[in-house]
Coordinates of C-alpha atoms and ligand atoms in Angstrom, one line a residue:
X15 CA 4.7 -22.4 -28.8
X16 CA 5.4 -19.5 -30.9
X17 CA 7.1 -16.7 -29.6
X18 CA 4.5 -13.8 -31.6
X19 CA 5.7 -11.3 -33.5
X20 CA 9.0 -9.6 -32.4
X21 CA 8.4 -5.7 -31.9
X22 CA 12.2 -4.4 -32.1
X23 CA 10.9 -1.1 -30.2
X24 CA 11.1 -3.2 -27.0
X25 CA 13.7 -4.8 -27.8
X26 CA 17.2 -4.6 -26.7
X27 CA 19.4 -2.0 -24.9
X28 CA 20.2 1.7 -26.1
X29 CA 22.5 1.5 -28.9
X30 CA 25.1 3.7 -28.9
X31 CA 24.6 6.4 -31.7
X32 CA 21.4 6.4 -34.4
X33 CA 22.3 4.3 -36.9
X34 CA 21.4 1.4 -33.9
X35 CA 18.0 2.5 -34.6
X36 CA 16.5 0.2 -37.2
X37 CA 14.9 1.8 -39.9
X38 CA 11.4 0.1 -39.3
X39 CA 11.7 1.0 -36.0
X40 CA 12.6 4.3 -36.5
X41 CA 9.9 5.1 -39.0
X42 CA 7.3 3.6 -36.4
X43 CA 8.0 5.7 -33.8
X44 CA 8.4 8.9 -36.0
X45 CA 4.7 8.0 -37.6
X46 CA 3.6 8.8 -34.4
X47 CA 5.0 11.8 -33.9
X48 CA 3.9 13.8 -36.4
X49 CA 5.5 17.2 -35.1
X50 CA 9.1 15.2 -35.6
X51 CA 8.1 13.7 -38.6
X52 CA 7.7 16.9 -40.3
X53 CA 10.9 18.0 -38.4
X54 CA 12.5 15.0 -40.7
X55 CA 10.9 15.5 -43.8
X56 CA 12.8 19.2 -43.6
X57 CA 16.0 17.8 -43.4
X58 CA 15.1 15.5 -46.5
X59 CA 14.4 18.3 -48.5
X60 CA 17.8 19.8 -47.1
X61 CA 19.4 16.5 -47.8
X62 CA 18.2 16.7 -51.9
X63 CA 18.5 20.3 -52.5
X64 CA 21.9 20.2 -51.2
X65 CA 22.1 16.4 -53.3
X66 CA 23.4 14.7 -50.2
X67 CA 23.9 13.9 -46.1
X68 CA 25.1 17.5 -45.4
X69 CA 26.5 17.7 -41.8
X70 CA 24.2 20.2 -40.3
X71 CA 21.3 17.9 -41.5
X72 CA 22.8 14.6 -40.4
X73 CA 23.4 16.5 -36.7
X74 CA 19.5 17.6 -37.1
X75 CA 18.6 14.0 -37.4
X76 CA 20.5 12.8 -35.2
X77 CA 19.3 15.1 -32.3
X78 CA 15.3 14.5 -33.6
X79 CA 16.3 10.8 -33.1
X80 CA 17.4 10.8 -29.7
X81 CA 14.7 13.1 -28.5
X82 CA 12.5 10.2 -29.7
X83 CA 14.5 7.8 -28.2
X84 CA 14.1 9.9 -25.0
X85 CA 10.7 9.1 -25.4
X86 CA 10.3 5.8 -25.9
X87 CA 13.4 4.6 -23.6
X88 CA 13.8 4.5 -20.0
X89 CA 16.9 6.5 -19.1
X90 CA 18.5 4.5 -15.8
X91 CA 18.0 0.9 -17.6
X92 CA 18.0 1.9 -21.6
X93 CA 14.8 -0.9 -21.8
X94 CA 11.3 0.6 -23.4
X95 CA 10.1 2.8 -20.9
X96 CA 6.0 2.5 -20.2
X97 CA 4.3 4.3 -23.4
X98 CA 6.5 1.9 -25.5
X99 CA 5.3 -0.8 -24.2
X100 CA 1.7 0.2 -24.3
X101 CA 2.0 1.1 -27.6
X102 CA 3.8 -2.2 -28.6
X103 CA 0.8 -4.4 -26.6
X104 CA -1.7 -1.8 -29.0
X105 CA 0.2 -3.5 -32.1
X106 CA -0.5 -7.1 -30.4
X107 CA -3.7 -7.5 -30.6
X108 CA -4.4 -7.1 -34.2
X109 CA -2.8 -10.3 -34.7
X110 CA -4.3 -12.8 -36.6
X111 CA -3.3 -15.3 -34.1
X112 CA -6.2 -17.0 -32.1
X113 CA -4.5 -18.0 -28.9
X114 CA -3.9 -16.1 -25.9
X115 CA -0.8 -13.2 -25.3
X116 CA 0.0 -12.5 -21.6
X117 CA 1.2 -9.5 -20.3
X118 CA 2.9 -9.7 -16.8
X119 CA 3.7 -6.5 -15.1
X120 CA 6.3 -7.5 -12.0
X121 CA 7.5 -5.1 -8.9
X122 CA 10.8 -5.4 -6.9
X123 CA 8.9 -3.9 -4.0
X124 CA 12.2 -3.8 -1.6
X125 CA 13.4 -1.2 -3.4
X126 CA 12.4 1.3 -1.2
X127 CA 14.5 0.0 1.3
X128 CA 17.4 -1.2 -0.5
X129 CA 17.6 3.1 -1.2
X130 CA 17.2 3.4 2.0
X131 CA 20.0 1.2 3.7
X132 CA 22.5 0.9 0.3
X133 CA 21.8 4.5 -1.2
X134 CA 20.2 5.2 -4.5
X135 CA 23.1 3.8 -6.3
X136 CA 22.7 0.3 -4.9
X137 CA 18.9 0.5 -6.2
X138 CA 19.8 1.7 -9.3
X139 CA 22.4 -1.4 -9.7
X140 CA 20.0 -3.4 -8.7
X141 CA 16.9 -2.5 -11.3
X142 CA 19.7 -2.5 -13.8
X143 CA 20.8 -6.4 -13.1
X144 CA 16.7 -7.0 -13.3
X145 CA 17.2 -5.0 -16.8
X146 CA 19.8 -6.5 -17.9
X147 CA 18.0 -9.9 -17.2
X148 CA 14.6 -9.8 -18.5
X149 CA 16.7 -8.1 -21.9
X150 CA 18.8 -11.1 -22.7
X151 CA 15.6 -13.2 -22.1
X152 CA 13.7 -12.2 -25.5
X153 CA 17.2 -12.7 -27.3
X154 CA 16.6 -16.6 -26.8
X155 CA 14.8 -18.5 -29.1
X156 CA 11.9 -20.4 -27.3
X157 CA 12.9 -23.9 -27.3
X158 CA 16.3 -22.8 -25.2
X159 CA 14.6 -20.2 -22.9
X160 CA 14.8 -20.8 -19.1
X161 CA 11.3 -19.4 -18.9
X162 CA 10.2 -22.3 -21.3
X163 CA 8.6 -19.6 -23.3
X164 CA 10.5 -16.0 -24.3
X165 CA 9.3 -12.6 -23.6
X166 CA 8.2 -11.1 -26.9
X167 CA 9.2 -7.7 -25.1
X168 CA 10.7 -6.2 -22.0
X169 CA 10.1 -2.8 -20.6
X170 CA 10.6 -0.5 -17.0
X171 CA 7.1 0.8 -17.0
X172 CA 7.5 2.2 -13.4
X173 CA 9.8 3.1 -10.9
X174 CA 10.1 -0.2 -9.6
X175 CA 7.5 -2.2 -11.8
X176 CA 8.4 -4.0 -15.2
X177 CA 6.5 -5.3 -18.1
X178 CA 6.8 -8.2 -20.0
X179 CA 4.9 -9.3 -23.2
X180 CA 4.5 -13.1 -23.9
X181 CA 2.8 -14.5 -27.4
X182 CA 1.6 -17.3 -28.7
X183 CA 0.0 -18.8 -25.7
X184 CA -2.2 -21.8 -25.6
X185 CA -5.8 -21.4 -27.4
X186 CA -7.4 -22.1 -24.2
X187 CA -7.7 -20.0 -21.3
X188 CA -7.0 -22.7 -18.9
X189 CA -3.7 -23.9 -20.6
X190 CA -2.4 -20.4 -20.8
X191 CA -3.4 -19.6 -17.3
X192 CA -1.3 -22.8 -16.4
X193 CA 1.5 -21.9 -18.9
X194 CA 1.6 -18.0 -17.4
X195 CA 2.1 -19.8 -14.2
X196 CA 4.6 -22.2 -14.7
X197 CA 6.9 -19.4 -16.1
X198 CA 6.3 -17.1 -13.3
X199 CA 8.4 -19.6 -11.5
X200 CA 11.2 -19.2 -12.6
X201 CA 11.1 -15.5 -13.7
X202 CA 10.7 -15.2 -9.8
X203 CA 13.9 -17.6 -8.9
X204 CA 15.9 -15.5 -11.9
X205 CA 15.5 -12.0 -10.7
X206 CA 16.0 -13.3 -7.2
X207 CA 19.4 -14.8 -8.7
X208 CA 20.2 -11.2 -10.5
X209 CA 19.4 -9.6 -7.8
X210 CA 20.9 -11.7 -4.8
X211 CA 24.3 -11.2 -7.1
X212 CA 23.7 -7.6 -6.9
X213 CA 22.9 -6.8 -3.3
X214 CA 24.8 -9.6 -1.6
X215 CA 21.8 -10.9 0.3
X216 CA 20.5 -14.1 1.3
X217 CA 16.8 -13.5 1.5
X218 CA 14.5 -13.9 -1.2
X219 CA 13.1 -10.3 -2.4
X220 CA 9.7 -9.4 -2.6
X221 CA 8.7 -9.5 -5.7
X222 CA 4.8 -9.4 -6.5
X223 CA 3.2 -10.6 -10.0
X224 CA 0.0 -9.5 -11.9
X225 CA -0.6 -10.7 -15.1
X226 CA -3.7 -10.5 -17.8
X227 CA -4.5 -12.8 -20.4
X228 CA -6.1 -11.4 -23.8
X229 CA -6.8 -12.2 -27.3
X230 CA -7.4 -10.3 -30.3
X231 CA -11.2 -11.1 -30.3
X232 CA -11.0 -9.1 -26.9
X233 CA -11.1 -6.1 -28.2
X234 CA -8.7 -4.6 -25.7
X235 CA -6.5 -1.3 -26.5
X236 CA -2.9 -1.4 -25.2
X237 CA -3.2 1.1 -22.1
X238 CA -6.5 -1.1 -20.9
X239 CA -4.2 -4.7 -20.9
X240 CA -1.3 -2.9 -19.2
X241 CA -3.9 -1.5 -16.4
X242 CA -5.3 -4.9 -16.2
X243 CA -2.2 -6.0 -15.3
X244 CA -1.2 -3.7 -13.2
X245 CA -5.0 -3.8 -11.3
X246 CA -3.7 -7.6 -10.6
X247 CA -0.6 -6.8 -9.4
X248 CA -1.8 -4.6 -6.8
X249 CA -4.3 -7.2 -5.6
X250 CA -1.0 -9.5 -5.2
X251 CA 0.3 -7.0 -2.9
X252 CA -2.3 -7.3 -0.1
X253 CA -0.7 -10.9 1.2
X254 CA 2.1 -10.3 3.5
X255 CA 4.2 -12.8 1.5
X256 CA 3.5 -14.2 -2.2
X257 CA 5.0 -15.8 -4.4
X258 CA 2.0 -16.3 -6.7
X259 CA 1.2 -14.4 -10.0
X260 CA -2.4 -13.1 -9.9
X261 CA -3.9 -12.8 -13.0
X262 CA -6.9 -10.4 -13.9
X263 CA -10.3 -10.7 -13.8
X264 CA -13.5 -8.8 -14.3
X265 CA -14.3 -8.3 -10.5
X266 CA -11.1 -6.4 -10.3
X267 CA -12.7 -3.9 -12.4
X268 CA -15.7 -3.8 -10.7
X269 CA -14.2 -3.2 -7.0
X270 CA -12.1 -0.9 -8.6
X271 CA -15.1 1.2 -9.6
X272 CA -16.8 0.5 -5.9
X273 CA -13.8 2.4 -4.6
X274 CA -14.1 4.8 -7.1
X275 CA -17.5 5.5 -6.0
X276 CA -16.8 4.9 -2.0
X277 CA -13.9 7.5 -2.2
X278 CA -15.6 9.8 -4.5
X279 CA -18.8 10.4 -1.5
X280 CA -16.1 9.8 1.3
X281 CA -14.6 13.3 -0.5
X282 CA -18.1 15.1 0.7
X283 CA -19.1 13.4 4.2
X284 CA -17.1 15.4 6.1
X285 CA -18.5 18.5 4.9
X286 CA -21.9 17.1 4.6
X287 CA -21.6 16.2 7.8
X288 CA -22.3 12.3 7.8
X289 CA -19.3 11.3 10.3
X290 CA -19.9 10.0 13.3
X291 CA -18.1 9.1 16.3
X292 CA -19.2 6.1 18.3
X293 CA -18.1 5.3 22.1
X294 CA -17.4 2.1 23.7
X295 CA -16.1 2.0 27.5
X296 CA -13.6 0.7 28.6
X297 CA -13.7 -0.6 32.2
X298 CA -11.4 -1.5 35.4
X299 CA -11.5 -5.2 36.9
X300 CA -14.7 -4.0 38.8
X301 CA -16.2 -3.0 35.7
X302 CA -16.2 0.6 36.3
X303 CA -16.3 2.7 33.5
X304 CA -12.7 4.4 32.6
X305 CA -13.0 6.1 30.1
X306 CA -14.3 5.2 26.4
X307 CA -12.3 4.7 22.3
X308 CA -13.7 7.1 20.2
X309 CA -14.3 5.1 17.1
X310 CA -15.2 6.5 13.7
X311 CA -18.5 5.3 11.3
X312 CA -19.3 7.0 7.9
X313 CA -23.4 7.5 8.2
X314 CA -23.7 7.5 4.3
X315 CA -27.2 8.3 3.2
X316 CA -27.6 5.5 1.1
X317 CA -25.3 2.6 2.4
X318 CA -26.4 3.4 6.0
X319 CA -23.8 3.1 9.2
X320 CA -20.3 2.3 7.2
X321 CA -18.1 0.9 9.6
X322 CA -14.1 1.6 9.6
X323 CA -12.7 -1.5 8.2
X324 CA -14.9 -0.6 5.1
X325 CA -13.6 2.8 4.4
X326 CA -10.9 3.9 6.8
X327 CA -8.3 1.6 5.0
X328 CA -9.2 3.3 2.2
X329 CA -9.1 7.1 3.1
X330 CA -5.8 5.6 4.5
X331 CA -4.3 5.4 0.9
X332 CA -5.6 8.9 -0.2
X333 CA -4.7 10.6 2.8
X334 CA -8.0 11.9 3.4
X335 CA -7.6 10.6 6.8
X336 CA -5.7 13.1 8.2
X337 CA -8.7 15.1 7.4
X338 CA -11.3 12.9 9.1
X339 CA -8.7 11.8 11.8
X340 CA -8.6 16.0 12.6
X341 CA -12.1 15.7 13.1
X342 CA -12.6 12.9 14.9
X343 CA -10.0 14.4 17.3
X344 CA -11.8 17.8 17.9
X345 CA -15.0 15.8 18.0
X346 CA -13.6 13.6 21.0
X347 CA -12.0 16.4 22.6
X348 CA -15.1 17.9 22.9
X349 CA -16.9 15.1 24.6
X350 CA -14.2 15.3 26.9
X351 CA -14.8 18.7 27.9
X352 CA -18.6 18.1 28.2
X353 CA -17.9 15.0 30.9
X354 CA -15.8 17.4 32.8
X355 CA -18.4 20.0 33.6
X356 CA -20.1 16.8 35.3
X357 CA -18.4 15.8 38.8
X358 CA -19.6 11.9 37.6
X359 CA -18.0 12.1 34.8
X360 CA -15.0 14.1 35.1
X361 CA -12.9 11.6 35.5
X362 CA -13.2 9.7 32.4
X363 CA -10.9 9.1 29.3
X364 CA -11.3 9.4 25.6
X365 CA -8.7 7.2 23.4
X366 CA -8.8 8.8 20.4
X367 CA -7.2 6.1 17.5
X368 CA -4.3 8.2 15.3
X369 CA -2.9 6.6 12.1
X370 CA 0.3 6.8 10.4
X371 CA -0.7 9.8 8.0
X372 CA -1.5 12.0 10.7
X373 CA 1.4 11.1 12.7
X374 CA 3.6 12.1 10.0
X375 CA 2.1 15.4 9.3
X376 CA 4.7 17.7 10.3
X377 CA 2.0 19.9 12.1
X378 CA 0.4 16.5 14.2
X379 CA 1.4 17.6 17.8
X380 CA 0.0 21.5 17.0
X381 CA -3.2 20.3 15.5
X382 CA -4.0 17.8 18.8
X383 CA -2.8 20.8 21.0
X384 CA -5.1 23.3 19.1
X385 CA -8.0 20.7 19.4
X386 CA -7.9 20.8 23.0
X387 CA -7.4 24.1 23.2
X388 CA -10.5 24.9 21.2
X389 CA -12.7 22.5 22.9
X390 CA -11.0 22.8 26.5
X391 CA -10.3 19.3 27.2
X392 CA -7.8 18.2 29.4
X393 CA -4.8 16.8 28.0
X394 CA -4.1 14.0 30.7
X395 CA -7.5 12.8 29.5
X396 CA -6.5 12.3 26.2
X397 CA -4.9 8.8 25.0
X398 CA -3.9 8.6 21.5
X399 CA -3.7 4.9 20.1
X400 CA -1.2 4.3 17.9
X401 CA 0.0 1.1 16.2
X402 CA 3.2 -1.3 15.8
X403 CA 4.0 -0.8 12.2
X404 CA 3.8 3.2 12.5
X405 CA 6.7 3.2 14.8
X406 CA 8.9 0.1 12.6
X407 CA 8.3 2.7 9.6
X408 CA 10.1 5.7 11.0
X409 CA 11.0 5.0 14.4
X410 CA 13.3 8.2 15.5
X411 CA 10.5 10.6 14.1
X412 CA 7.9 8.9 15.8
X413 CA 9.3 8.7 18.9
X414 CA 10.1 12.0 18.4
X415 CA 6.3 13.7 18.0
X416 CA 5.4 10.9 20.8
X417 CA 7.6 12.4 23.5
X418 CA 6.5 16.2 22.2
X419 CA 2.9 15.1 23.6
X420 CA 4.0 13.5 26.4
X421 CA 5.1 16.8 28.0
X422 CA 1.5 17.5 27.8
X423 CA 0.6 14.8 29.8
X424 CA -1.2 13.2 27.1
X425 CA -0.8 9.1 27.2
X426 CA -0.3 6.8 24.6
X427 CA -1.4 3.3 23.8
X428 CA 0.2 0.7 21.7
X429 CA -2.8 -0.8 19.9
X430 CA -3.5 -4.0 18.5
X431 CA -0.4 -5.7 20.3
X432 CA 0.4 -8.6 19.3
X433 CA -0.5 -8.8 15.6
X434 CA 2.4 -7.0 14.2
X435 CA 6.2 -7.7 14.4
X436 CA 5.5 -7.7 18.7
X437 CA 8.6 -7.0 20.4
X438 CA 8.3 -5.9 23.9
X439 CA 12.0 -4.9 23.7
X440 CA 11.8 -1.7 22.6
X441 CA 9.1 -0.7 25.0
X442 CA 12.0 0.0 27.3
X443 CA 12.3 3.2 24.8
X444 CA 9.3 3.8 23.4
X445 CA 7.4 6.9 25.2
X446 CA 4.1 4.7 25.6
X447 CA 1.7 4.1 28.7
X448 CA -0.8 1.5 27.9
X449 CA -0.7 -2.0 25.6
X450 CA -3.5 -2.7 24.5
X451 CA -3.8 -7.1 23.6
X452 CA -5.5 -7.5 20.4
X453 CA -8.4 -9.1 20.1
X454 CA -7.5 -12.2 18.5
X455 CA -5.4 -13.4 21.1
X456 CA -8.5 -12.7 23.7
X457 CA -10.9 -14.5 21.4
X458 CA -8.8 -17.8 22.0
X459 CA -7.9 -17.2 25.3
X460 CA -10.1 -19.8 27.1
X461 CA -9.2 -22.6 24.3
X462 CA -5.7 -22.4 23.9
X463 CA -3.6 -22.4 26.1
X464 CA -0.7 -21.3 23.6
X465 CA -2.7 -18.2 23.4
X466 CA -3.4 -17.7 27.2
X467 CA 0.4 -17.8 27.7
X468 CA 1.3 -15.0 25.2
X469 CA -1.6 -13.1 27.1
X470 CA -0.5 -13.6 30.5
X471 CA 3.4 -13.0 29.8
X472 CA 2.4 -9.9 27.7
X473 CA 0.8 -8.6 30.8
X474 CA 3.6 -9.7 33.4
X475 CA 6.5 -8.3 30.9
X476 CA 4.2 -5.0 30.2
X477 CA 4.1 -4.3 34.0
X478 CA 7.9 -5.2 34.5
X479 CA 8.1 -2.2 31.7
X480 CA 6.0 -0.2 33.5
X481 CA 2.7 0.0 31.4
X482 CA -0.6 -0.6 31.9
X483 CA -2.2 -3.5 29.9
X484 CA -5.8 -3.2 28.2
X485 CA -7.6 -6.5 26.6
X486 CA -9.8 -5.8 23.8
X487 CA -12.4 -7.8 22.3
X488 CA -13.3 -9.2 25.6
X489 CA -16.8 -11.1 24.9
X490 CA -17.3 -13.3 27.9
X491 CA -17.1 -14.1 31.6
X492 CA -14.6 -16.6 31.5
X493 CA -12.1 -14.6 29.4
X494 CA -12.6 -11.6 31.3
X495 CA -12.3 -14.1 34.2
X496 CA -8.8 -15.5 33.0
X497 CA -8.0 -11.9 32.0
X498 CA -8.2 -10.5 35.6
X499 CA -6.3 -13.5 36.8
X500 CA -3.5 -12.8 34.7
X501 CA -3.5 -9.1 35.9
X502 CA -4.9 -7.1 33.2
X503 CA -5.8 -3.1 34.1
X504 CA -7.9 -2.6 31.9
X505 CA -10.9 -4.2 29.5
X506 CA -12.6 -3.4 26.6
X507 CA -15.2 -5.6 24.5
X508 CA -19.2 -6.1 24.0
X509 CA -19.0 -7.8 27.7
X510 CA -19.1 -4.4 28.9
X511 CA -20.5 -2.7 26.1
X512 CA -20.8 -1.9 21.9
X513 CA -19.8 1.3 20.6
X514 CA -22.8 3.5 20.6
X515 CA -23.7 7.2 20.3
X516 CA -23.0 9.2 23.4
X517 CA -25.7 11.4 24.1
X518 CA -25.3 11.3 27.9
X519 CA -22.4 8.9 28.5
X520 CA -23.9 6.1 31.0
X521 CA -22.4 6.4 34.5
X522 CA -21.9 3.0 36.4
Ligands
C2E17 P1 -9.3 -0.7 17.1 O1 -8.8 0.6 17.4 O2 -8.6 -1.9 17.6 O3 -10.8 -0.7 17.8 C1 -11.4 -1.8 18.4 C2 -12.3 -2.4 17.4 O4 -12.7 -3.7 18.0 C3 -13.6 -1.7 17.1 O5 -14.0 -1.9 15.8 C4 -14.6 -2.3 18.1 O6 -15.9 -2.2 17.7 C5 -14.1 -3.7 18.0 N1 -14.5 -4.4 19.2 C6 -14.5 -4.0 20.5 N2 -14.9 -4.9 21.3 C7 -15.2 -6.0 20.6 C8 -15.6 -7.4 20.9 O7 -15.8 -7.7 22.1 N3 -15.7 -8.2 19.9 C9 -15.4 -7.9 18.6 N4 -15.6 -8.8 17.7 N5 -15.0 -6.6 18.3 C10 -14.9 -5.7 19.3 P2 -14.4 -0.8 14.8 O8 -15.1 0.3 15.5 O9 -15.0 -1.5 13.7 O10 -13.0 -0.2 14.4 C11 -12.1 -1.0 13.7 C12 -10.8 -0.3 13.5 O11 -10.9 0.8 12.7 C13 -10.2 0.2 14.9 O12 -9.6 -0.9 15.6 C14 -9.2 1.2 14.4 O13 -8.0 0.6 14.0 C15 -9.9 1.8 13.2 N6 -10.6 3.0 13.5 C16 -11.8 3.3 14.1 N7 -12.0 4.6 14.3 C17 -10.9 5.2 13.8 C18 -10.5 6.6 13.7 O14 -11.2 7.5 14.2 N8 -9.3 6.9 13.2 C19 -8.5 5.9 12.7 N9 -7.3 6.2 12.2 N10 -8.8 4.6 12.8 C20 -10.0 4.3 13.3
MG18 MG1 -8.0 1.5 18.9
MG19 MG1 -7.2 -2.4 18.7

């Protein structure tokens, strides 16, 4: 395997003063700047009218040079920073070379929290031991690389994400999907190594790995391989744990341009008024009606009733949920004040689901408080569901807005129990009223019996905490059955009823 050509702009370290800049390298990054190439050519003519290196001219140079290399060099780590490495995967694809290049974009995604419990410094040290890695690596020659095959070039292309450019891959796709892979392997065990050295600890990091294969006859530009890459290595994010590159591939592209499209008319339902809010009861052991969950649906004019898996994960990363969540909040608030007027009705509860964005507005607790003050509703009517991983992200500021509602009177429910890192330990602190068992341990509730154990002791330890316990996803007699044995308060699923509009809520 050959290693391709060698591209000294994403190459090495910062050198210390110019002169480390190579003259080829130098005059490719100044013909493409052609504001500092003129710059230059001024001090030339200084340099012969004056028939030599004057020292005003050679300070002029010097300080065009590093503004360049303030460009093209990532100031914490001294590696290429991202446009040189897009511009040096732009110069790869004119070779003549018919086999295929890889470029492999990979993210140290525990940086966050190493900031977070070491301090920035500790970060910083540790991107610089993967820099200083992934550097020496495209000083080897091939044969004595521990990746079996060297980077061609290295980069920092994002806070936490780095680039690196392979060459002369097999001709077929196959072998060089098998070759990307085998050298992933150990590029995962190195910067594990680098990085375990650094921080002291014993774990594995998470690191995630997208990678696109290409070949001149692609016809690819240098920004579209490095956003194939990159698309991949999102996708490798969504398993909890990975260790697996994933390398591009057209359908990427074309679910990136469903979303496009999804978020681009979720943008306008709102004010076109094509949200909807369906109710599903949720009964007592006799199977009277409680109260109901408000749940969201998108009623999109041409894709017909979206339901929230399909687009509130989504409006989730743009943050257009808090938006829609405010809504669905006002709208739920004001079904509650409709059952009140009603003496049959009065009674009941609306659970109103809340995620993490809203929760972390700083305004949350005003904006629930001014939806219930707008619609009337009674706040000890008014549950808002929240999950697990909401309160393991920032727990003192959640428990925080939680407690500010609860001297409202307004209850909270831990949803989806079970599925996250459960620990009924901190119950004991947590300002909540109601668990509510997810579904998936319901499902399997009458089959296995490993299942019907975590159920029952979920309930008994709940009560011992002083909570009420609510099973969702209850679909037949003999869970609800084994449910109600076990001491459940409370039960939600199509048993009892789907989530429907609520024109006059049905009264048992
Ligand atoms: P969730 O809060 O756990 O809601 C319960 C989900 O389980 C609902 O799905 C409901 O239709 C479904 N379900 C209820 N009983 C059964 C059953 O017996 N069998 C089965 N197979 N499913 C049952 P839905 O409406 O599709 O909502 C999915 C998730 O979307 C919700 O899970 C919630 O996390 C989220 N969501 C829904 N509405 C909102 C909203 O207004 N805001 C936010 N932030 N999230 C929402
Ligand atoms: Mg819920
Ligand atoms: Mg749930």
């Amino acid at each position: 395997m050959s290693a391709g050509p060698r591209s000294d702009l994403v190459g090495g370290r910062v050198r210390p003063d110019i002169s480390g800049f190579g003259e080829a390298e130098a005059r490719q990054i100044i013909a493409e700047n052609l504001a500092l190439e003129r710059a230059l050519e001024d001090v030339r003519e200084a340099f012969e009218e004056n028939g030599g290196r004057s020292s005003d001219a050679a300070k002029l140079v010097d300080a065009r040079l590093r503004v360049l290399r303030l460009a093209y060099r990532d100031g914490l780590t001294g590696m290429a920073n991202r446009s040189a490495m897009v511009k040096h995967l732009a110069g790869t694809v004119d070779a003549a070379d018919p086999g295929f290049q890889a470029y492999l974009t990979v993210s140290f995604e525990d940086l966050g929290l190493v900031n977070d419990f070491f301090g920035f410094e500790m970060g910083d040290r540790a991107l610089r031991s993967i820099a200083e890695l992934l550097t020496d690596m495209i000083e080897v020659p091939d044969g004595e690389s521990s990746l079996g095959v060297a980077p061609v070039a290295v980069a920092r292309v994002g806070s936490n994400v780095f680039g690196l450019h392979f060459g002369g891959l097999s001709d077929s796709r196959e072998a060089a999907e098998t070759e990307v892979h085998e050298l992933a392997e150990p590029l995962f065990t190195k910067i594990n190594a680098a990085l375990r050295s650094c921080l002291g600890n014993v774990v594995d990091a998470d690191l995630r790995i997208g990678y696109v294969l290409y070949r001149a006859a692609d016809g690819l530009d240098g920004a579209q391989i490095f956003t194939r890459a990159e698309t991949a290595r999102r996708r490798a994010l969504s398993p909890r744990v990975s260790r697996e590159p994933v390398g591009f591939d057209a359908q990427m592209t074309e679910a990136m341009q469903h979303r496009a499209n999804l978020l681009f008319d979720l943008r306008h339902s709102l004010e076109d008024g094509n949200m909807r809010v369906h109710y599903q009861p949720i009964v007592d052991a006799d199977r009277h009606i409680q109260g109901y969950e408000a749940l969201v649906r998108w009623d999109d004019p041409v894709r017909g009733l979206v339901q929230p898996d399909d687009f509130v994960p989504l409006t989730e990363s743009t943050g257009l949920i808090v938006e829609i969540g405010a809504w669905v909040l006002e709208e739920a608030c004001r079904t509650l004040a409709g059952w009140s007027r009603n003496d049959e009705t009065a009674g009941l509860f609306v659970a109103v689901n809340v995620s993490e964005q809203q929760l972390r507005q700083p305004d949350f607790a005003e904006t629930v408080r001014e939806a219930l003050r707008r619609t009337g509703a009674r706040p000890e009517l008014l549950k808002l569901e929240v999950t697990e991983t909401m309160i393991h992200s920032d727990v003192d500021r959640t428990v925080a807005v939680l407690q500010d509602l609860r001297t409202d009177d307004i209850e909270i429910s831990l949803d989806d129990f079970g599925v996250g890192y459960s620990s009924l330990s901190y119950l004991k602190w947590l300002p909540v009223q109601n668990l509510k068992i997810d579904r998936t341990f319901v499902m399997n509730l009458v089959e296995d019996p490993l299942d019907a154990a975590m159920v029952e002791a979920i309930i008994a330890l709940g009560h011992v905490m002083g909570v009420s316990v609510v099973a969702e996803g209850v679909e037949t007699e003999e869970q609800f059955a084994r449910l109600r044995e076990f001491g459940a308060d409370r039960f939600q699923g199509f048993l009892f009823g789907r989530p429907g509009e609520l024109a006059a809520p049905p009264i048992d």
